[in-house]
CSV table of C-alpha atoms and ligand atoms in Angstrom, one decimal:
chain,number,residue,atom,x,y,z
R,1,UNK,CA,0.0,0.0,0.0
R,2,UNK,CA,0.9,3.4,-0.6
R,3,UNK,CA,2.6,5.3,1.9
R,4,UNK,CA,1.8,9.0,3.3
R,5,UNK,CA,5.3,9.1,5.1
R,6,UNK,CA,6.9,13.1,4.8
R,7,UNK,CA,9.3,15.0,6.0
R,8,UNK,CA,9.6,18.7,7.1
R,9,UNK,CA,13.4,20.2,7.4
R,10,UNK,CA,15.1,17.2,8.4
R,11,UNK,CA,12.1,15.9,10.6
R,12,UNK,CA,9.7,13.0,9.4
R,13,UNK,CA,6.8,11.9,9.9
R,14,UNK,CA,4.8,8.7,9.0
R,15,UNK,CA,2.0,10.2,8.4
R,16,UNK,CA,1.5,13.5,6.3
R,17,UNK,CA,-1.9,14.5,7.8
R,18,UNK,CA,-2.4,16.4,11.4
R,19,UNK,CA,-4.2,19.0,13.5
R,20,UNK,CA,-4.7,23.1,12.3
R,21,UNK,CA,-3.5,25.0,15.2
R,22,UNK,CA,-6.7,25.9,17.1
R,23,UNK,CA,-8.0,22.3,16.6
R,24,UNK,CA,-8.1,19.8,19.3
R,25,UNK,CA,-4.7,21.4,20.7
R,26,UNK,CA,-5.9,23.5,24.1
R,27,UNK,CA,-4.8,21.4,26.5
R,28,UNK,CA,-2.5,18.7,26.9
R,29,UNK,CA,-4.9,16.0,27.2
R,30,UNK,CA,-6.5,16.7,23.7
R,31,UNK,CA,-2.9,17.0,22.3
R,32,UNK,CA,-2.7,13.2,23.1
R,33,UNK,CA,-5.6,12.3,21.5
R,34,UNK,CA,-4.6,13.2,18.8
R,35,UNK,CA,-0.9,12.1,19.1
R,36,UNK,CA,-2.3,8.8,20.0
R,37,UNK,CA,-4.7,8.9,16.6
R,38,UNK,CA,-3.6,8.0,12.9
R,39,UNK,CA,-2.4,11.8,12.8
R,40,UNK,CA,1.6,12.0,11.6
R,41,UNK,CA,1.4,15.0,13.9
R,42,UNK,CA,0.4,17.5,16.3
R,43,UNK,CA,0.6,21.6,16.7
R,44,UNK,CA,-0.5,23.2,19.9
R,45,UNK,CA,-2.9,26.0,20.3
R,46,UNK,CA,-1.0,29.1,19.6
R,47,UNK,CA,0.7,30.0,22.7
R,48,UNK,CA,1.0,33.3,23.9
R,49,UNK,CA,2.9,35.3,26.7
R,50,UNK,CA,0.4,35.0,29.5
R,51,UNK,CA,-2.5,33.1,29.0
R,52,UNK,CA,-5.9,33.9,27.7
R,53,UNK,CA,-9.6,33.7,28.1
R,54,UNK,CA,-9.9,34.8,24.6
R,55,UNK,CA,-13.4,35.9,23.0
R,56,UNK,CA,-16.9,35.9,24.6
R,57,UNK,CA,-18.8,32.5,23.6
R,58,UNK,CA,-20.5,31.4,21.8
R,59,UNK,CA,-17.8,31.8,19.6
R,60,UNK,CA,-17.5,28.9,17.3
R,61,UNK,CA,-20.1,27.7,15.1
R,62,UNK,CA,-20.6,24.8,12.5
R,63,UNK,CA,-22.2,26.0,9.2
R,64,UNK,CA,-23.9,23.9,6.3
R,65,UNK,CA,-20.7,24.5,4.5
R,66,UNK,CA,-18.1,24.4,7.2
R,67,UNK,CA,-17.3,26.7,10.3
R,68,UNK,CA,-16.9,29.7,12.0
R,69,UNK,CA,-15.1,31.4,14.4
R,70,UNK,CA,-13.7,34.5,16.5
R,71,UNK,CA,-11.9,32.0,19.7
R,72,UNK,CA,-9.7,35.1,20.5
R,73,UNK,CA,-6.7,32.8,21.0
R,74,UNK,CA,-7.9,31.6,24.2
R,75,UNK,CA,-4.7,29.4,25.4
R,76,UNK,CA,-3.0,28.6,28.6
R,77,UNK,CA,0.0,30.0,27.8
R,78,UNK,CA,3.3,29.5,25.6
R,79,UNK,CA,4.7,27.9,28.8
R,80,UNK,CA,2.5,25.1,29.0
R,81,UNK,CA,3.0,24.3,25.5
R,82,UNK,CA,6.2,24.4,25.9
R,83,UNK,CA,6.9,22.1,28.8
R,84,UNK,CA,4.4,19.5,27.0
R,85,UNK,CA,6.3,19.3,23.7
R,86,UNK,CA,10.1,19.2,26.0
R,87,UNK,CA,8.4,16.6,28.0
R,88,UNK,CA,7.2,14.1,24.5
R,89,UNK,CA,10.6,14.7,23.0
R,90,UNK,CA,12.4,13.3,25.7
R,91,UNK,CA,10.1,10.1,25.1
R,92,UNK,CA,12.0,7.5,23.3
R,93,UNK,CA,9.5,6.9,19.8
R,94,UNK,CA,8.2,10.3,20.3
R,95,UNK,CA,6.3,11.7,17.2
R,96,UNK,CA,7.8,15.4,15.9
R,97,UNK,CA,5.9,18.5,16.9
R,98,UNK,CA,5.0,21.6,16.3
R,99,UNK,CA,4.5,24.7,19.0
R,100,UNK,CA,2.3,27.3,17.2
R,101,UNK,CA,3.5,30.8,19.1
R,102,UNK,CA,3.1,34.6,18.9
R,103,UNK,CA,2.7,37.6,21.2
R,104,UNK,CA,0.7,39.9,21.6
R,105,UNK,CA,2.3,42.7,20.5
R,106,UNK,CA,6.3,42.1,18.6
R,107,UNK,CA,8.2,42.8,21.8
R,108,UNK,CA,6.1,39.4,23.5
R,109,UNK,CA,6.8,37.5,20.0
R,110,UNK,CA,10.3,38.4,20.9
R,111,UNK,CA,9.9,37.6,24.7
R,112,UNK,CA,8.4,34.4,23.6
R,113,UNK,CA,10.7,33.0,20.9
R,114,UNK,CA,14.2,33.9,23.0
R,115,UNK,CA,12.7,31.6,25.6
R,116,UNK,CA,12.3,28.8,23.4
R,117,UNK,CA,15.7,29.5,21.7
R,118,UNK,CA,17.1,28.8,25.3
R,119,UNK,CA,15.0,25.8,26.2
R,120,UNK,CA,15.7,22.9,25.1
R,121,UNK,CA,12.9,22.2,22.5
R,122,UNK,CA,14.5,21.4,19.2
R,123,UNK,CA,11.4,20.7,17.0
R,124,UNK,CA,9.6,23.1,14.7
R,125,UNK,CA,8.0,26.0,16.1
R,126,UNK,CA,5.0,27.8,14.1
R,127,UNK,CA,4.2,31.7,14.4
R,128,UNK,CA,1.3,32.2,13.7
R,129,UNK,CA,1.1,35.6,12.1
R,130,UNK,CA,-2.6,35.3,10.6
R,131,UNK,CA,-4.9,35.5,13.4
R,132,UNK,CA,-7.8,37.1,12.7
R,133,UNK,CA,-9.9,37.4,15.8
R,134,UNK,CA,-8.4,39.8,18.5
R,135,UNK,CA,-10.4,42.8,18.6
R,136,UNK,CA,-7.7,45.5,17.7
R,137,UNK,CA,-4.7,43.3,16.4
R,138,UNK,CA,-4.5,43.0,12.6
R,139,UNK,CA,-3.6,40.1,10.9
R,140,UNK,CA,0.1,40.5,10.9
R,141,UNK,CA,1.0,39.1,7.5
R,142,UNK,CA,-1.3,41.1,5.6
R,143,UNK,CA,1.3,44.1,6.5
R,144,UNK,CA,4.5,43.0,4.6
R,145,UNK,CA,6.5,45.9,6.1
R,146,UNK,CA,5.8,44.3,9.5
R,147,UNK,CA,6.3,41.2,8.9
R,148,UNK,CA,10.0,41.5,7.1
R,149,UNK,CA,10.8,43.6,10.2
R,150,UNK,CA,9.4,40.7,12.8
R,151,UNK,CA,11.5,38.0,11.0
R,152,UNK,CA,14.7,40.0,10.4
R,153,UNK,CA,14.7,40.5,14.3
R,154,UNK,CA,13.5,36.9,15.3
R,155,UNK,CA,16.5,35.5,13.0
R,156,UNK,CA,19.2,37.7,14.6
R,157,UNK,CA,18.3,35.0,18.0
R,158,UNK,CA,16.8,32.1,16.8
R,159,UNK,CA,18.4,29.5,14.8
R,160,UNK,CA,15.9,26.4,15.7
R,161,UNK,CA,13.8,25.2,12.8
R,162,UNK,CA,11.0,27.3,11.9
R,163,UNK,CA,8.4,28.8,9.9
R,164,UNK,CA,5.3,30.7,9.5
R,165,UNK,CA,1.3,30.3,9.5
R,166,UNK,CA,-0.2,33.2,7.4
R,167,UNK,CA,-3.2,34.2,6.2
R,168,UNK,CA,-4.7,33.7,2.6
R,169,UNK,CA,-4.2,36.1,0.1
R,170,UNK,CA,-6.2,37.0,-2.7
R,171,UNK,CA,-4.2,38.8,-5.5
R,172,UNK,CA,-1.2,37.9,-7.6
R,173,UNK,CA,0.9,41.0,-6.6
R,174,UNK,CA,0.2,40.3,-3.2
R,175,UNK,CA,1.7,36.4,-3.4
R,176,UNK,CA,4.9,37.8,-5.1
R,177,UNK,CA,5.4,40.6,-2.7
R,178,UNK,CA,4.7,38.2,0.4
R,179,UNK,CA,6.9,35.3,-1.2
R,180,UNK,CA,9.7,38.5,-1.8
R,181,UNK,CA,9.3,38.5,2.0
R,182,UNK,CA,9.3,35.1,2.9
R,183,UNK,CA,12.5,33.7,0.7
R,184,UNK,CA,14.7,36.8,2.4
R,185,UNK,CA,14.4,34.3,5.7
R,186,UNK,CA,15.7,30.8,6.4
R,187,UNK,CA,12.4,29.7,6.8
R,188,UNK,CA,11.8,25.7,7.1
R,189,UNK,CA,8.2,26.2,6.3
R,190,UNK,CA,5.0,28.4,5.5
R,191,UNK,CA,1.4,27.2,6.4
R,192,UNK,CA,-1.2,27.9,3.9
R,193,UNK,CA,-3.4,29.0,5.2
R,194,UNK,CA,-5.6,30.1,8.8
R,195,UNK,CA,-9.0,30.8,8.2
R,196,UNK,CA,-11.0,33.7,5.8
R,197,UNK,CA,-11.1,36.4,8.1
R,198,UNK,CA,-13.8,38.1,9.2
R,199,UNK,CA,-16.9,36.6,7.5
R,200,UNK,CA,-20.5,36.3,8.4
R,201,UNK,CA,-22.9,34.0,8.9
R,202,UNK,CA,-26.6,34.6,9.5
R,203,UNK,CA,-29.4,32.4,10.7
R,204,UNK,CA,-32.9,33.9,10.4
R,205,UNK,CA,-32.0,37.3,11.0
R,206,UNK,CA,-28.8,37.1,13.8
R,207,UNK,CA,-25.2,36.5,13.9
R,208,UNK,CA,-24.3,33.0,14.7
R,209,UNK,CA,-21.2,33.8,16.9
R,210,UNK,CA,-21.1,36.5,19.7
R,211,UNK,CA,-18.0,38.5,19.3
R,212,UNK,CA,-17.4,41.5,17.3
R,213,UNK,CA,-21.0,41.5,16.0
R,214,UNK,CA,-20.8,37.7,14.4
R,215,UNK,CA,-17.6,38.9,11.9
R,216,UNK,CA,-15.0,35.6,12.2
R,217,UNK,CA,-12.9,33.8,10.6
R,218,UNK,CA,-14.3,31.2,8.1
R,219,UNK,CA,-12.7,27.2,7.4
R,220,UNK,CA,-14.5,24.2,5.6
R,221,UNK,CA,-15.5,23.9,2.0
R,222,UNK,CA,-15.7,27.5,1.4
R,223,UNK,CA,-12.2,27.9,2.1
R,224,UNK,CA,-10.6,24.5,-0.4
R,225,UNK,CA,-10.2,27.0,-3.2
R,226,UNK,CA,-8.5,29.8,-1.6
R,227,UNK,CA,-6.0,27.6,0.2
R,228,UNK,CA,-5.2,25.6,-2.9
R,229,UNK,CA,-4.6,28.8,-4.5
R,230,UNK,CA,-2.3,29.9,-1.9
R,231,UNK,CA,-0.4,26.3,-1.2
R,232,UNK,CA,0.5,26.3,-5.3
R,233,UNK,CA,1.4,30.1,-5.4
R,234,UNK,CA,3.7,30.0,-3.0
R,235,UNK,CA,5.0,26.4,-4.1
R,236,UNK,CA,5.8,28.0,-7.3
R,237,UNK,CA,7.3,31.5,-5.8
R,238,UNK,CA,9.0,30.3,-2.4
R,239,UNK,CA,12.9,28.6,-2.6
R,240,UNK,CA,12.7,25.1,-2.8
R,241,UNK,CA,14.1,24.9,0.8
R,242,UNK,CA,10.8,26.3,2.4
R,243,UNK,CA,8.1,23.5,2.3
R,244,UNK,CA,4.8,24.3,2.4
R,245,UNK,CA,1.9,23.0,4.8
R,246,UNK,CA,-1.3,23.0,3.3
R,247,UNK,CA,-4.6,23.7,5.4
R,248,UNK,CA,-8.0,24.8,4.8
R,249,UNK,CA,-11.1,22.7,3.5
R,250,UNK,CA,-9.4,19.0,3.8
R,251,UNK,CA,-12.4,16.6,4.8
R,252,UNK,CA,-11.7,13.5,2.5
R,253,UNK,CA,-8.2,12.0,1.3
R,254,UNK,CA,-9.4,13.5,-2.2
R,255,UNK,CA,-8.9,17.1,-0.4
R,256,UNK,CA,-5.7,16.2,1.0
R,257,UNK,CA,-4.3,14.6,-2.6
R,258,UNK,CA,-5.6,18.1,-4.0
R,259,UNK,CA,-3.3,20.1,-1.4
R,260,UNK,CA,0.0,17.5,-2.3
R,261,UNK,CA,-0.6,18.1,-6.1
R,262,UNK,CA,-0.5,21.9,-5.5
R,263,UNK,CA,3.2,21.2,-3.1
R,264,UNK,CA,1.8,21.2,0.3
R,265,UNK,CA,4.8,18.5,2.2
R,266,UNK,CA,1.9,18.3,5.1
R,267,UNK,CA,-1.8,18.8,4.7
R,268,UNK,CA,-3.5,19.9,8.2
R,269,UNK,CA,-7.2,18.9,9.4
R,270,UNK,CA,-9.2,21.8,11.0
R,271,UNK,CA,-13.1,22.0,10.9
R,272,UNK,CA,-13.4,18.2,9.9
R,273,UNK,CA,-11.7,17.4,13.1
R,274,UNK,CA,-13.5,19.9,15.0
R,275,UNK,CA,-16.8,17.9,13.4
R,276,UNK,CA,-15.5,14.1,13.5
R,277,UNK,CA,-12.8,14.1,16.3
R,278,UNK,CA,-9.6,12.6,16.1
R,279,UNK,CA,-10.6,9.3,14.0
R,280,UNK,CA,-10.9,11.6,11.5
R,281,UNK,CA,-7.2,11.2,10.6
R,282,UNK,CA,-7.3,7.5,10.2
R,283,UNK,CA,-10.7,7.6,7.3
R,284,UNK,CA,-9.1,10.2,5.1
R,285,UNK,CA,-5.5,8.5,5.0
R,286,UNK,CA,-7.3,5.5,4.2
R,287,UNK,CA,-9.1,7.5,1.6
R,288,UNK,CA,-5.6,9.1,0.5
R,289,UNK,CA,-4.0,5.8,0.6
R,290,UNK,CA,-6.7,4.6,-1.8
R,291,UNK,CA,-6.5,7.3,-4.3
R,292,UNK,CA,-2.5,6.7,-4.5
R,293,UNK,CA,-3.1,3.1,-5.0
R,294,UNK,CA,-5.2,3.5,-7.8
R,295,UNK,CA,-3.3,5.9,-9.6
R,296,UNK,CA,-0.1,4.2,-8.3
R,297,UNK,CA,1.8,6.6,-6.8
R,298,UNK,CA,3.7,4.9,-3.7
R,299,UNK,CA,4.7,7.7,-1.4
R,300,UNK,CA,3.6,11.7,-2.2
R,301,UNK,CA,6.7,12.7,-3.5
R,302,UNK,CA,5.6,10.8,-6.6
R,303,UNK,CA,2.7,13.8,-7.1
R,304,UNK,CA,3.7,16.7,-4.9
R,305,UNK,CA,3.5,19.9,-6.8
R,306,UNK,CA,2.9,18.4,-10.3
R,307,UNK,CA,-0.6,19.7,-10.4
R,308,UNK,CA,-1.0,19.9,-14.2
R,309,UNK,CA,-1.6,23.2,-16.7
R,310,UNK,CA,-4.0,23.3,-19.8
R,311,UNK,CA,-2.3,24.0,-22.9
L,401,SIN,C1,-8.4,32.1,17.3
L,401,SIN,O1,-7.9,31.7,18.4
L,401,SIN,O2,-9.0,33.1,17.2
L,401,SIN,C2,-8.2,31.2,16.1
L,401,SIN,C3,-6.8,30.9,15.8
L,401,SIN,C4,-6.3,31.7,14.6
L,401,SIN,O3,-7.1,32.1,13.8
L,401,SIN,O4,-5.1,31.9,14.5
């Protein structure tokens, strides 16, 4: 049988398919679940400086056509995270990780990310620079300026493996300016992508989700096109050394193929898991597996990035 074995920098994992940040990642025991599941992986909840309470609930809602949400980054703290991911390392047969980071303003990114350079955690760490929920707080990456000024700072410290979860984007200029941005850095990765910000969703004649006025970020099927966009223009853009991590409307193994074909290394489950729980990840590799079989591709190195072109 095919296999969905990948690697990111120079860390593997059997399987290619794991959490979104956000997902099933709060606390420790639902990081287990899903390291315990068919999952090649898990990333924590963001973790920030202090932790948070985040956004007034209700504040995450299933829709006919997938999800939102305004959470806030509710988390218990980048410390917490932290020790957990220290503590599975140091487990002979552990799985690799990922700790999903950022402050809340760039000196607490800084604060944050100095600490980790000094622990001992040697796996990949994720900033997440596309939030789109804190009342206030822009999503970073849609300012490039920013953005290259956060990552020429964090690489005069930190030399651990590492890369970046950002927003999607919606015009052409904008993918070669933020790819301009992103191949300046030794990055080990981008993630493509966190949710549509800032959508709505009505029932009768109200907002499904309480914060700012219903507005939130939006995952599922009505995100698959977007984030395919964004996983193939930055596969095309981005050096070769920067893998990409695909994320946004994966709910069967024909999702996740889609997100390989367009050069994602790693395809990442959110809504679906948020709707089917951690045995989620063993259906669609089976459903992956199954598609490689019949096309006879053995692992996805045989497909990855060769989405094809009409002539
Ligand atoms: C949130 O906590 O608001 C969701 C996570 C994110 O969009 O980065």
């Amino acid at each position: 049988m095919a296999s969905t074995h990948t690697k990111i920098g120079d860390f593997t994992f059997d399987n290619c398919l794991m959490n979104a940040a956000g997902v099933y990642c709060m606390t420790r025991e639902e990081l287990a679940e899903v390291d315990a599941s068919a999952a090649g992986s898990f990333v924590t909840k963001t973790g920030t400086l202090t932790k948070r309470a985040g956004n007034p609930e209700p504040r995450y809602a299933d829709t006919t056509l997938g999800s939102i949400n305004s959470m806030g980054l509710p988390n218990l703290g980048y410390q917490y995270y932290l020790d957990y991911v220290i503590e599975l390392q140091n487990q002979p047969n552990s799985k690799n990780h990922f700790l999903s980071l950022v402050g809340m303003s760039p000196e607490e990114t800084h604060t944050i990310l100095k600490a980790v350079q000094a622990s001992d955690y040697h796996g990949l760490v994720e900033l997440n620079l596309s939030c789109p929920n804190v009342p206030g707080k822009p999503q970073i990456a849609y300012d490039f300026e920013t953005t290259e000024a956060i990552l020429t700072e964090v690489f005069t410290y930190y030399t651990k493996p590492f890369g970046v979860k950002l927003p999607p984007y919606f015009d052409i200029v904008h993918f070669d300016q933020a790819a301009a941005v992103f191949n300046k850095f030794p990055l080990t990765f981008v993630n493509c992508i966190n949710s549509i910000g800032n959508g709505l969703v009505i029932d009768d004649e109200t907002v499904v989700i309480k914060p700012k006025n219903g507005f939130g970020g939006i995952g599922g099927d009505y995100v698959k096109p977007t984030a395919l966009a964004n996983v193939h223009a930055f596969y095309q853009r981005l050096n070769p050394s920067i893998q990409i991590i695909g994320t946004g409307g994966v709910k069967t193994g024909r999702d996740a193929f889609e997100h390989i074909l367009c050069g994602a290394s790693m395809v990442q489950l959110g809504t679906i898991l948020h709707q089917e729980g951690p045995a989620v990840f063993e259906r669609i590799t089976n459903e992956l597996k199954a598609i490689m079989d019949e096309k006879g591709y053995k692992n996805i190195e045989d497909f990855r990035g060769k989405l094809q072109y009409m002539n």
